[in-house]
């Protein structure tokens, strides 16, 4: 996922979309979203 996709995913999650739904939108596994969107992922 590129930076724009990550930002959009964050916004969708903030709006109340389910992780599975957002993951499906970007054709990624839900675990990928969790990994990309958590602060620990950049450590």
Coordinates of C-alpha atoms in Angstrom, one line a residue:
X1 CA 0.0 0.0 0.0
X2 CA 1.2 3.5 -0.8
X3 CA 1.0 6.5 1.5
X4 CA -2.3 7.7 -0.1
X5 CA -3.9 4.3 0.4
X6 CA -2.7 4.1 4.0
X7 CA -4.2 7.6 4.7
X8 CA -7.5 6.6 3.1
X9 CA -7.6 3.3 5.1
X10 CA -7.1 5.3 8.3
X11 CA -9.9 7.6 7.4
X12 CA -12.2 4.8 6.5
X13 CA -11.5 3.1 9.8
X14 CA -12.0 6.3 11.7
X15 CA -15.4 6.6 10.0
X16 CA -16.4 3.3 11.4
X17 CA -15.7 0.8 8.6
X18 CA -14.7 -2.7 9.6
X19 CA -11.1 -3.7 9.2
X20 CA -12.1 -6.6 6.9
X21 CA -14.1 -4.3 4.7
X22 CA -11.3 -1.8 4.3
X23 CA -8.8 -4.7 3.7
X24 CA -11.0 -6.1 1.0
X25 CA -11.2 -2.6 -0.6
X26 CA -7.4 -2.5 -1.0
X27 CA -7.1 -6.3 -1.7
X28 CA -4.9 -6.9 1.4
X29 CA -5.2 -9.2 4.3
X30 CA -6.6 -7.6 7.5
X31 CA -3.3 -8.4 9.3
X32 CA -1.6 -6.2 6.7
X33 CA -3.7 -3.3 7.6
X34 CA -3.1 -3.8 11.3
X35 CA 0.7 -4.0 10.6
X36 CA 0.7 -0.8 8.5
X37 CA -1.5 1.2 10.7
X38 CA 0.0 0.6 14.2
X39 CA 2.8 2.8 15.5
X40 CA 4.9 -0.3 16.4
X41 CA 5.1 -1.2 12.7
X42 CA 7.6 1.7 12.0
X43 CA 10.0 0.6 14.8

